[in-house]
PDB file of C-alpha atoms and ligand atoms in Angstrom:
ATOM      1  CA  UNK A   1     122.899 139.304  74.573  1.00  0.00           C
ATOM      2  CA  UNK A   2     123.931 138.165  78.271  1.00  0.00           C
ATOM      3  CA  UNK A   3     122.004 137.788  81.012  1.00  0.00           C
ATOM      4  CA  UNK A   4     124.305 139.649  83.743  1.00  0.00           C
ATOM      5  CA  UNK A   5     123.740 143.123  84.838  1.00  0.00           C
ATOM      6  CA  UNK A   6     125.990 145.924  83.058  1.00  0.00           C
ATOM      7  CA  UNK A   7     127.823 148.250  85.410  1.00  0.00           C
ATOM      8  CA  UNK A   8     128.609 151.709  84.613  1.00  0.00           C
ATOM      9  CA  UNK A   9     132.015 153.500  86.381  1.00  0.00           C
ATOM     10  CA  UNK A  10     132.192 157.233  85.976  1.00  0.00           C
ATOM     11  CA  UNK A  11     135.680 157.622  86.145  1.00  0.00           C
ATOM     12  CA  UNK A  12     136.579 160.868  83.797  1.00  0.00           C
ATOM     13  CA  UNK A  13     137.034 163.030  86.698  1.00  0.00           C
ATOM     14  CA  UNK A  14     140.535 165.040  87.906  1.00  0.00           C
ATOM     15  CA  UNK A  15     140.317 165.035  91.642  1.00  0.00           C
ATOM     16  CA  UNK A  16     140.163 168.747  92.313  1.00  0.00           C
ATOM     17  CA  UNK A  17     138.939 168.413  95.910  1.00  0.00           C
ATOM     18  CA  UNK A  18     141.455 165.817  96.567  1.00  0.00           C
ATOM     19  CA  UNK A  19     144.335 167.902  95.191  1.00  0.00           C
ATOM     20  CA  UNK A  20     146.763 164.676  94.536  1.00  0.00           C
ATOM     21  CA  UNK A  21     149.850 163.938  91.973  1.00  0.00           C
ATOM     22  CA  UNK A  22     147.665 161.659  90.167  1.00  0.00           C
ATOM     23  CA  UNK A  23     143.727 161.718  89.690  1.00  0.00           C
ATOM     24  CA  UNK A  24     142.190 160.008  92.716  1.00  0.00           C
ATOM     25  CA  UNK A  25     140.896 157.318  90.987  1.00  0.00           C
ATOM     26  CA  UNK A  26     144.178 156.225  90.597  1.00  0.00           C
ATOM     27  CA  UNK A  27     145.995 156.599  93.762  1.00  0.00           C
ATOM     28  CA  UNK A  28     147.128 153.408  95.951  1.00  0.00           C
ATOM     29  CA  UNK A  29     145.285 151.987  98.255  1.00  0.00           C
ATOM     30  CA  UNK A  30     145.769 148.797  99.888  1.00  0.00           C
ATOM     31  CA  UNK A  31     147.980 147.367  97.654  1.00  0.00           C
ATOM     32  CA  UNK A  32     145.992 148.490  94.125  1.00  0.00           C
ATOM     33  CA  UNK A  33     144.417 151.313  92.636  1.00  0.00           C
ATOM     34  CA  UNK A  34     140.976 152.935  93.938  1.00  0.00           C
ATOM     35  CA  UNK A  35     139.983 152.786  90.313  1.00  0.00           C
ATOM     36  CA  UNK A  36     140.682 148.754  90.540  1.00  0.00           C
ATOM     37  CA  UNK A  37     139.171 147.847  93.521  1.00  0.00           C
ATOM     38  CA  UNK A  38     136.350 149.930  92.354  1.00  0.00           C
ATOM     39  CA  UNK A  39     136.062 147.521  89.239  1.00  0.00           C
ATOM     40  CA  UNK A  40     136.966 144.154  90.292  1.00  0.00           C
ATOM     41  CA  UNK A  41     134.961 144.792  93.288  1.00  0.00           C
ATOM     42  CA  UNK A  42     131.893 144.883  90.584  1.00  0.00           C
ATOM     43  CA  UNK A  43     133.315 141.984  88.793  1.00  0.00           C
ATOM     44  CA  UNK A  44     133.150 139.443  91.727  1.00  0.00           C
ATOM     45  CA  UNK A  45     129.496 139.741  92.109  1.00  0.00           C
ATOM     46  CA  UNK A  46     127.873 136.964  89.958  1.00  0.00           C
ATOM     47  CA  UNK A  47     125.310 139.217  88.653  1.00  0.00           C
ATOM     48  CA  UNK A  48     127.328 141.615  87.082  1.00  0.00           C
ATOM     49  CA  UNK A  49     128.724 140.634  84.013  1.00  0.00           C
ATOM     50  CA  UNK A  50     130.343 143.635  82.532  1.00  0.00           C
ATOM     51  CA  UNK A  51     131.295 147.151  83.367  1.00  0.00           C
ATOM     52  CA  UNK A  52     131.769 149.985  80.759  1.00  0.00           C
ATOM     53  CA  UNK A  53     134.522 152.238  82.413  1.00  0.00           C
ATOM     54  CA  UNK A  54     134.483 156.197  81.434  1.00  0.00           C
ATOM     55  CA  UNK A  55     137.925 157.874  81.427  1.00  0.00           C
ATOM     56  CA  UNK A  56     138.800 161.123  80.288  1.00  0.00           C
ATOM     57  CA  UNK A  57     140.463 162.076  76.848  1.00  0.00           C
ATOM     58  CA  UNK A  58     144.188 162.977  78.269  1.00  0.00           C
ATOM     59  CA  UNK A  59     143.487 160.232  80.774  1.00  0.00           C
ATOM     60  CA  UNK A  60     147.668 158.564  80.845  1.00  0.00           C
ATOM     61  CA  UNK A  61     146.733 155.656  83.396  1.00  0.00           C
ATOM     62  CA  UNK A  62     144.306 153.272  82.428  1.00  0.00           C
ATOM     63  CA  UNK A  63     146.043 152.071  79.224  1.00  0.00           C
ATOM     64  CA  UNK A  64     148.474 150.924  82.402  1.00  0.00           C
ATOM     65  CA  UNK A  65     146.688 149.137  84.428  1.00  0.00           C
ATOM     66  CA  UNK A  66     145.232 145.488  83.729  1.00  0.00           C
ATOM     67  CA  UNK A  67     141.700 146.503  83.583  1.00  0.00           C
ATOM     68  CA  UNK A  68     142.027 147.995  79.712  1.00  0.00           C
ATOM     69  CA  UNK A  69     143.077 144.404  78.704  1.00  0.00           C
ATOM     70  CA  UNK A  70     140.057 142.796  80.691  1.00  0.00           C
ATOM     71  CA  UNK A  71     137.559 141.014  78.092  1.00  0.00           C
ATOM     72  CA  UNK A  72     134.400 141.781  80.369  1.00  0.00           C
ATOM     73  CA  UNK A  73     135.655 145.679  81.114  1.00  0.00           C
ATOM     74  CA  UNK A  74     134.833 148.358  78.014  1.00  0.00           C
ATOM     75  CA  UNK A  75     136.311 151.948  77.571  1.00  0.00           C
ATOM     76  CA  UNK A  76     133.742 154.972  76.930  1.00  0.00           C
ATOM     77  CA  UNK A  77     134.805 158.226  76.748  1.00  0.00           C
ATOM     78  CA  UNK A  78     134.600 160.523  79.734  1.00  0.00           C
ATOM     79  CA  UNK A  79     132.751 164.013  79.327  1.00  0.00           C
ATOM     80  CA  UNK A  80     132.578 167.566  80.965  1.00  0.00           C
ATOM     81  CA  UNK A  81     130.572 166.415  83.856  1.00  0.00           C
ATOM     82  CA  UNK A  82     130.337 163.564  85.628  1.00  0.00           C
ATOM     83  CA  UNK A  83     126.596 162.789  84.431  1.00  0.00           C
ATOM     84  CA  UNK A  84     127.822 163.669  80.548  1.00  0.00           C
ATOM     85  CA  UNK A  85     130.278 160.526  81.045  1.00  0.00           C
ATOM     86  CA  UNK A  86     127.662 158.581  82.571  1.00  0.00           C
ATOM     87  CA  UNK A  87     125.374 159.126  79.195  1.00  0.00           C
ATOM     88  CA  UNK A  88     128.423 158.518  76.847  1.00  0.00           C
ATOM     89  CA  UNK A  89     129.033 155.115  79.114  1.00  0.00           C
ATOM     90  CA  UNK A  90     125.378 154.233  78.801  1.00  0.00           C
ATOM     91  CA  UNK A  91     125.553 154.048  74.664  1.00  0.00           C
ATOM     92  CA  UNK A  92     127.457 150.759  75.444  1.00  0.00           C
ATOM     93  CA  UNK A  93     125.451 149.277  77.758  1.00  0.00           C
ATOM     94  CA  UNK A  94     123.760 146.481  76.024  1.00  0.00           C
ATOM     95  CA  UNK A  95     121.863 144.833  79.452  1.00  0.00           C
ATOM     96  CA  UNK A  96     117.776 145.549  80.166  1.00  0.00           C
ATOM     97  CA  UNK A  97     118.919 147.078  83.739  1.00  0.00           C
ATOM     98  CA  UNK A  98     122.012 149.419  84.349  1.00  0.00           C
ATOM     99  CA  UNK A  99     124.098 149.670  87.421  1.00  0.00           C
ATOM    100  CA  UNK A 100     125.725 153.280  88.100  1.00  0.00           C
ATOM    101  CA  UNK A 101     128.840 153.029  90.543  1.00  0.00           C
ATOM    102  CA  UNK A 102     131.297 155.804  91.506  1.00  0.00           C
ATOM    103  CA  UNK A 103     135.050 154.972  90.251  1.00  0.00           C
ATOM    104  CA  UNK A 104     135.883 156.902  93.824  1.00  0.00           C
ATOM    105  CA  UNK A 105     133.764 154.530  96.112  1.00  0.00           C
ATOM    106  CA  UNK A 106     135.951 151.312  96.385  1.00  0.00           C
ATOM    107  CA  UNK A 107     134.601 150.041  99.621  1.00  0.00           C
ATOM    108  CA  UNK A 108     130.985 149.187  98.456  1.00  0.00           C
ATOM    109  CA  UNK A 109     130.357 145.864 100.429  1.00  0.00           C
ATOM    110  CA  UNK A 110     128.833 142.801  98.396  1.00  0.00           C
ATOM    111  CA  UNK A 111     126.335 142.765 100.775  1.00  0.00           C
ATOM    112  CA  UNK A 112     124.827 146.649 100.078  1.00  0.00           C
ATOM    113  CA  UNK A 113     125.545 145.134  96.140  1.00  0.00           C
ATOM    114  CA  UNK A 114     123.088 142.234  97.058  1.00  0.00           C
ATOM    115  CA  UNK A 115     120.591 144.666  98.793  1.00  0.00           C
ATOM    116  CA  UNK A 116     120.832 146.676  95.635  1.00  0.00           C
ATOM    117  CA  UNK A 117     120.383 143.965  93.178  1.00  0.00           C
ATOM    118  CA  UNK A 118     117.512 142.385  95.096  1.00  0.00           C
ATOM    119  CA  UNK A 119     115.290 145.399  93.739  1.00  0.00           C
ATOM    120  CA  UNK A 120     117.166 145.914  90.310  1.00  0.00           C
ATOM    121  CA  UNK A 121     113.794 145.277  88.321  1.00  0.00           C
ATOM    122  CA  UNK A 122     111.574 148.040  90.414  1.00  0.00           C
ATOM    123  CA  UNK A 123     110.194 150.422  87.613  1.00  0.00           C
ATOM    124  CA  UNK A 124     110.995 153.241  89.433  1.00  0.00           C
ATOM    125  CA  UNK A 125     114.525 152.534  89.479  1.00  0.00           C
ATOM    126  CA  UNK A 126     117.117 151.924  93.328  1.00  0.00           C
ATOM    127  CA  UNK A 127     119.861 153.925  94.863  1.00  0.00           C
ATOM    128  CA  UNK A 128     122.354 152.794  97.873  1.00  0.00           C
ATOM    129  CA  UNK A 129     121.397 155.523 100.421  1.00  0.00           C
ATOM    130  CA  UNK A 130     122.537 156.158 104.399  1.00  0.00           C
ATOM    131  CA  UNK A 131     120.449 158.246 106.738  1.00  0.00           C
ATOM    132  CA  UNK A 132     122.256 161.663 107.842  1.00  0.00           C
ATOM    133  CA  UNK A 133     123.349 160.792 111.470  1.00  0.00           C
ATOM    134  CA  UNK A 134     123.985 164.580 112.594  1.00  0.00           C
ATOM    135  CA  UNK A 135     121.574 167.841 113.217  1.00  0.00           C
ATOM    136  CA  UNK A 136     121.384 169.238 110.044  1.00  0.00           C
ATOM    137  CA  UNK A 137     122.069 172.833 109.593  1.00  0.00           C
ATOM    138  CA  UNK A 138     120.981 175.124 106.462  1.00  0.00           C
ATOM    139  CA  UNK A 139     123.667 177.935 106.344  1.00  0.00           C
ATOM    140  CA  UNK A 140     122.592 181.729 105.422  1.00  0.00           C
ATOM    141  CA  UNK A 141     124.997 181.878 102.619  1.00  0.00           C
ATOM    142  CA  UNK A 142     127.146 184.541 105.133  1.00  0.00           C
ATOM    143  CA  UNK A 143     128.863 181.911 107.631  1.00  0.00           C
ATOM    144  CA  UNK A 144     125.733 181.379 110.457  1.00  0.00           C
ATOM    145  CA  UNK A 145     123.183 179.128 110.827  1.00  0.00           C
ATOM    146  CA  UNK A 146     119.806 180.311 109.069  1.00  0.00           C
ATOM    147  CA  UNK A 147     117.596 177.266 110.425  1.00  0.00           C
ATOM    148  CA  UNK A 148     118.084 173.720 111.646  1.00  0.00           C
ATOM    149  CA  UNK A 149     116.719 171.076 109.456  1.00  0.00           C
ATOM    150  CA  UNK A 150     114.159 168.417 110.254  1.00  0.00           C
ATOM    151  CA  UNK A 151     116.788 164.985 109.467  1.00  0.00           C
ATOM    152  CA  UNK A 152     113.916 162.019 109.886  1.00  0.00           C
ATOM    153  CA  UNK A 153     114.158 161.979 105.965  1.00  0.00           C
ATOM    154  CA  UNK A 154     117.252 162.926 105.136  1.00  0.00           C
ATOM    155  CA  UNK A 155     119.419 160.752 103.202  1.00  0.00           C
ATOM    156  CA  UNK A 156     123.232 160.691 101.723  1.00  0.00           C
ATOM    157  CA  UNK A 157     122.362 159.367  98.314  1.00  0.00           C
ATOM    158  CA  UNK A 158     125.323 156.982  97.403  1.00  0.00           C
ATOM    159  CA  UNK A 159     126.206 154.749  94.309  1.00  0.00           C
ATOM    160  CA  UNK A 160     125.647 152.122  93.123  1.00  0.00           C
ATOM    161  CA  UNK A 161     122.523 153.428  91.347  1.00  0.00           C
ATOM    162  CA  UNK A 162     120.556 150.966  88.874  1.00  0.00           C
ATOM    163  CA  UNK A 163     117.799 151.975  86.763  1.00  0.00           C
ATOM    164  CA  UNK A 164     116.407 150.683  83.458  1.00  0.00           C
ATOM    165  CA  UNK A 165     119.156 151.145  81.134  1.00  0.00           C
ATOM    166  CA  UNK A 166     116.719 153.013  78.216  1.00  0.00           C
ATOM    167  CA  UNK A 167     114.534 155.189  80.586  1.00  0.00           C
ATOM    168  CA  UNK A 168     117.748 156.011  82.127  1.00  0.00           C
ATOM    169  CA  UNK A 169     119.605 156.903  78.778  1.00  0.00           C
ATOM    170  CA  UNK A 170     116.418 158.838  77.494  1.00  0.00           C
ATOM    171  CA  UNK A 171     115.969 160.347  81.256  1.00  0.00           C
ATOM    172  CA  UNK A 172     119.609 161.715  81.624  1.00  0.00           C
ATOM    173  CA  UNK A 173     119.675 163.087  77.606  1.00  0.00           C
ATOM    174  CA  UNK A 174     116.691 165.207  78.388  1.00  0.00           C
ATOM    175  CA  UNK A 175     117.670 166.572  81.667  1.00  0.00           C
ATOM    176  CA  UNK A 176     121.207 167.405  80.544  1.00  0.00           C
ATOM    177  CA  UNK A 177     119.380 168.971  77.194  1.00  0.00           C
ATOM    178  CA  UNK A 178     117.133 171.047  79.622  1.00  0.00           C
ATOM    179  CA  UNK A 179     120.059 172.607  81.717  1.00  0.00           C
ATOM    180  CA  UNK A 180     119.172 170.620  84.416  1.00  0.00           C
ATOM    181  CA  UNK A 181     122.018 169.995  87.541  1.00  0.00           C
ATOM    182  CA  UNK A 182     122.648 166.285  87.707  1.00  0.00           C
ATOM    183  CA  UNK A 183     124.724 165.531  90.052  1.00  0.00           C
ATOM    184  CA  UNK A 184     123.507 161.544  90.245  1.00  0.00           C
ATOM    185  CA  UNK A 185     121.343 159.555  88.030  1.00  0.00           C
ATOM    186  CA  UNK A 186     118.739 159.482  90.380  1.00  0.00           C
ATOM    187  CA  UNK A 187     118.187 163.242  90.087  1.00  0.00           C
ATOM    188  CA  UNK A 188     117.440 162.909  86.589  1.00  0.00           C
ATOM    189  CA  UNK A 189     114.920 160.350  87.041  1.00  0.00           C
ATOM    190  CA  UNK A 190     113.261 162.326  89.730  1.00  0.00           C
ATOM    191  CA  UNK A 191     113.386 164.985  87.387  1.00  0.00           C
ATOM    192  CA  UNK A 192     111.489 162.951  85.142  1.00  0.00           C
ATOM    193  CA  UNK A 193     108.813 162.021  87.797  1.00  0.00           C
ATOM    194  CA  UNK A 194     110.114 158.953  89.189  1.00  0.00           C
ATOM    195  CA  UNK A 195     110.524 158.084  92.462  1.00  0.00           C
ATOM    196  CA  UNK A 196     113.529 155.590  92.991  1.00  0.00           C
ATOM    197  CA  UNK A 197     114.009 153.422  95.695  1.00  0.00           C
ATOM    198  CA  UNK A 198     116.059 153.911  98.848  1.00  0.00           C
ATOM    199  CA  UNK A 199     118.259 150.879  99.519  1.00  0.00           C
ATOM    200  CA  UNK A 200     120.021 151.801 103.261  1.00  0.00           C
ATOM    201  CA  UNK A 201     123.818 150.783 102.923  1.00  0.00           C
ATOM    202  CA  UNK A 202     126.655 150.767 104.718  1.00  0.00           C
ATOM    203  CA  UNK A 203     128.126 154.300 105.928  1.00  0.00           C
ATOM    204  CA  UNK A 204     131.553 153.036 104.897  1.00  0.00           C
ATOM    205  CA  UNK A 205     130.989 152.982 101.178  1.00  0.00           C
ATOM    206  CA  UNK A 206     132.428 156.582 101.111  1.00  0.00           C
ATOM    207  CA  UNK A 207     133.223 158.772  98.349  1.00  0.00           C
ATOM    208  CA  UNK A 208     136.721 159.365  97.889  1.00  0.00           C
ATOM    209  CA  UNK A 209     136.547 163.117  97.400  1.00  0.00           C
ATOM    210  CA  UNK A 210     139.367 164.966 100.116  1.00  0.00           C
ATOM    211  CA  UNK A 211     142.593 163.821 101.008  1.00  0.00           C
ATOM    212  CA  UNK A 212     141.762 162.773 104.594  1.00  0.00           C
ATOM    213  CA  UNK A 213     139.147 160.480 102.777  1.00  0.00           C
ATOM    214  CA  UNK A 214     141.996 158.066 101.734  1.00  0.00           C
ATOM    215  CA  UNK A 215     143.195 156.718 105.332  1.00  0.00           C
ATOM    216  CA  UNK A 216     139.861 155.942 106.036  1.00  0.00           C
ATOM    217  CA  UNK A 217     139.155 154.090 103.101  1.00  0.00           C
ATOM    218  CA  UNK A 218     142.397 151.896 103.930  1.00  0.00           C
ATOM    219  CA  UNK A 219     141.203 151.713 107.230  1.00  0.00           C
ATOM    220  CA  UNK A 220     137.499 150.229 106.107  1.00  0.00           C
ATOM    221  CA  UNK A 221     138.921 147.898 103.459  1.00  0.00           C
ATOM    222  CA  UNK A 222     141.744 146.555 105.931  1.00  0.00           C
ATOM    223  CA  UNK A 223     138.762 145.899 108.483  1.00  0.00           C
ATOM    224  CA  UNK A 224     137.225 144.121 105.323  1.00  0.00           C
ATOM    225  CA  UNK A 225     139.889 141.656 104.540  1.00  0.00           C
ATOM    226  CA  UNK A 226     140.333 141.176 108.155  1.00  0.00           C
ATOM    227  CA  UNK A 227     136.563 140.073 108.667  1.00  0.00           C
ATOM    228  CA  UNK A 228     136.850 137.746 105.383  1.00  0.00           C
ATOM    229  CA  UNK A 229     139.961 135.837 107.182  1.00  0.00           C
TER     230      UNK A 229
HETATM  231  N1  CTP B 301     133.545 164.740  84.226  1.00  0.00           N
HETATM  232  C1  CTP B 301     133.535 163.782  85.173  1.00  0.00           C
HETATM  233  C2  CTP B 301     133.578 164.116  86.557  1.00  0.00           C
HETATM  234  C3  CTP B 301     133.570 163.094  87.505  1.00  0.00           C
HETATM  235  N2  CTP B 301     133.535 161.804  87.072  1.00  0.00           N
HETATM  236  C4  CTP B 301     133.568 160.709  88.044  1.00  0.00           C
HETATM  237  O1  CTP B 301     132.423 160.797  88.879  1.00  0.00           O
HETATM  238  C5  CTP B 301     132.762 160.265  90.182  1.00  0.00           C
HETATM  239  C6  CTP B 301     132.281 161.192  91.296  1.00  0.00           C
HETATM  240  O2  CTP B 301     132.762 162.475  91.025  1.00  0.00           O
HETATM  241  P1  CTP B 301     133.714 163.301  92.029  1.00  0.00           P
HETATM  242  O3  CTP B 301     133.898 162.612  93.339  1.00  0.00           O
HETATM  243  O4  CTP B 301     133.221 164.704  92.023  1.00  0.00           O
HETATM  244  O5  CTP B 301     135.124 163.214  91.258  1.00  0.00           O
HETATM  245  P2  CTP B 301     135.914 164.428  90.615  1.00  0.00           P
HETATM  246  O6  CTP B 301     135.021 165.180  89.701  1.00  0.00           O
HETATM  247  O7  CTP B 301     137.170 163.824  90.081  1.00  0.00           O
HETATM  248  O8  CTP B 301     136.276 165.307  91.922  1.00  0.00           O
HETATM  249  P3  CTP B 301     136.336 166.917  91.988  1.00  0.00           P
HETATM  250  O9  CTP B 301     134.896 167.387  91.930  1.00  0.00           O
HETATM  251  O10 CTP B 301     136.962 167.132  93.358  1.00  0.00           O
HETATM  252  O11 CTP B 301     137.171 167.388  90.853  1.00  0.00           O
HETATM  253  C7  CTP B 301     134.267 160.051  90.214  1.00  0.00           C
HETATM  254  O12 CTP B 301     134.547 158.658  90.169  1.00  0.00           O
HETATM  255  C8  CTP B 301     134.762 160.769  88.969  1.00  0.00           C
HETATM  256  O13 CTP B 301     135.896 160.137  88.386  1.00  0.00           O
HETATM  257  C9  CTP B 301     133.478 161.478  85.711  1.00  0.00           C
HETATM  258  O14 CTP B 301     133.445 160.288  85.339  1.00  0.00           O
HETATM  259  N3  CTP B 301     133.462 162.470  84.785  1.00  0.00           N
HETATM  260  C1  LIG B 302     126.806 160.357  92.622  1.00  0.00           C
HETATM  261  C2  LIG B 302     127.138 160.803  94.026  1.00  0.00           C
HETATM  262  O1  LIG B 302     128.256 160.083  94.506  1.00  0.00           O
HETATM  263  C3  LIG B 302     125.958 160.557  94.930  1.00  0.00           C
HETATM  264  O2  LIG B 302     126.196 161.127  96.195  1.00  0.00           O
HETATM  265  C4  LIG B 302     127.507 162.307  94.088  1.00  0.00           C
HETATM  266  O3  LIG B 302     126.390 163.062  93.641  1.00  0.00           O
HETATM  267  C5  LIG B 302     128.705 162.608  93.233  1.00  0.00           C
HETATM  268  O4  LIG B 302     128.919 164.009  93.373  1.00  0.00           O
HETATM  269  P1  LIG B 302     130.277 164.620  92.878  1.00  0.00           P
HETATM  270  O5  LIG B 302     130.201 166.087  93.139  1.00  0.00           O
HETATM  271  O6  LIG B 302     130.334 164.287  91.398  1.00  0.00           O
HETATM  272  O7  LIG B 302     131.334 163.941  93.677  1.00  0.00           O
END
């Protein structure tokens, strides 16, 4: 068995929000898919030593890109939700600790990857997290503001996400089998009484979710290479 982390990329999903030709994973950005920079930006880290990728059943562009042919990348199948391919990714996950990353958040920067990894062993699990910058509003469900919301504790959870990689497995089969929404791992592990760790990273390791999102994610990763010149 290795010694490296395993990395987990959810990346079943079709984009609705983003409303593109191709799923978003998929679409270009600075000079190769978000899907591969996703990956290969896991890949570089010395502590990761493979990634399982999910991807969905009438999926047509992985089998196109290099990444199905890579010896330390493995195919799971994607599921109805994003936490359902999670759990079908984690049944080939051989490692002690599991890393969960977003396929459509390509700008994670090795240093939030270090800050992540630095805790990987805590028993109650880490998450990548940014403090909410803005007065937070609750809405009344009719269009107006029902009540401002106290923001000293409020945090975006982001990926990556690393937990151990049974407890996570068992954690995740439960909630899903109890109905529960799990819209990250780490709400399925709270669900299960544990309280994971919140790593502050970078508020440029954005979630590729609406179109506008993609400039902006050219914009941080051309500031990245830029820096690394
Ligand atoms: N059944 C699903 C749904 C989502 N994902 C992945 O989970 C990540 C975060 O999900 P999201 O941003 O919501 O992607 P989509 O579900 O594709 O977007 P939308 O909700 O707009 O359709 C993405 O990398 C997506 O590919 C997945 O692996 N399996
Ligand atoms: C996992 C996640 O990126 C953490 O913020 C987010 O929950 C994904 O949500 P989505 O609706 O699947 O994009």
């Amino acid at each position: 068995m290795s010694r490296g982390i395993t990395a987990v990329v959810p990346a079943a999903g079709v984009g609705r929000r983003m409303a593109s030709v191709v799923p978003k994973q998929y679409l270009s950005l600075a000079g190769r898919t978000v899907l591969e920079h996703t990956v290969l930006g896991l890949l570089e880290h010395p502590a990761i030593d493979r990634v399982v990728v999910a991807i969905g059943a009438e999926d047509a562009w992985f089998g196109e890109l290099g990444l199905a042919r890579h010896p330390r990348i493995r195919r799971a199948p994607g599921g109805r939700e994003r936490a359902d391919s999670v759990l079908n990714a984690l049944a080939l996950v051989e490692s002690r600790r599991v890393l969960v990353h977003d396929a459509a958040r390509p700008c994670l920067h090795p240093a939030d990857l270090d800050a992540l990894l630095a805790v990987a062993d805590h028993p109650q699990g880490a998450i990548l997290a940014c403090r909410v910058r803005d007065t937070m509003k609750r809405g009344d469900g009719r269009g107006a503001i029902a009540e401002s919301v106290p923001r000293e504790e409020l945090w975006h959870a982001l990926t990556p996400q690393c937990f151990d990689t049974g407890v996570l497995r068992r954690v995740l089969a439960d909630a899903l089998a109890a109905g529960q929404a799990v819209t990250d791992e780490a709400s399925a592990m709270e669900w299960a009484g544990f309280h994971p760790l919140l790593v502050e990273g970078r508020a440029d390791n954005i979630k590729i979710t609406r179109p506008e999102d993609l400039a902006l994610a050219e914009f941080f990763l051309q500031q990245r290479q830029e820096s690394n010149r």
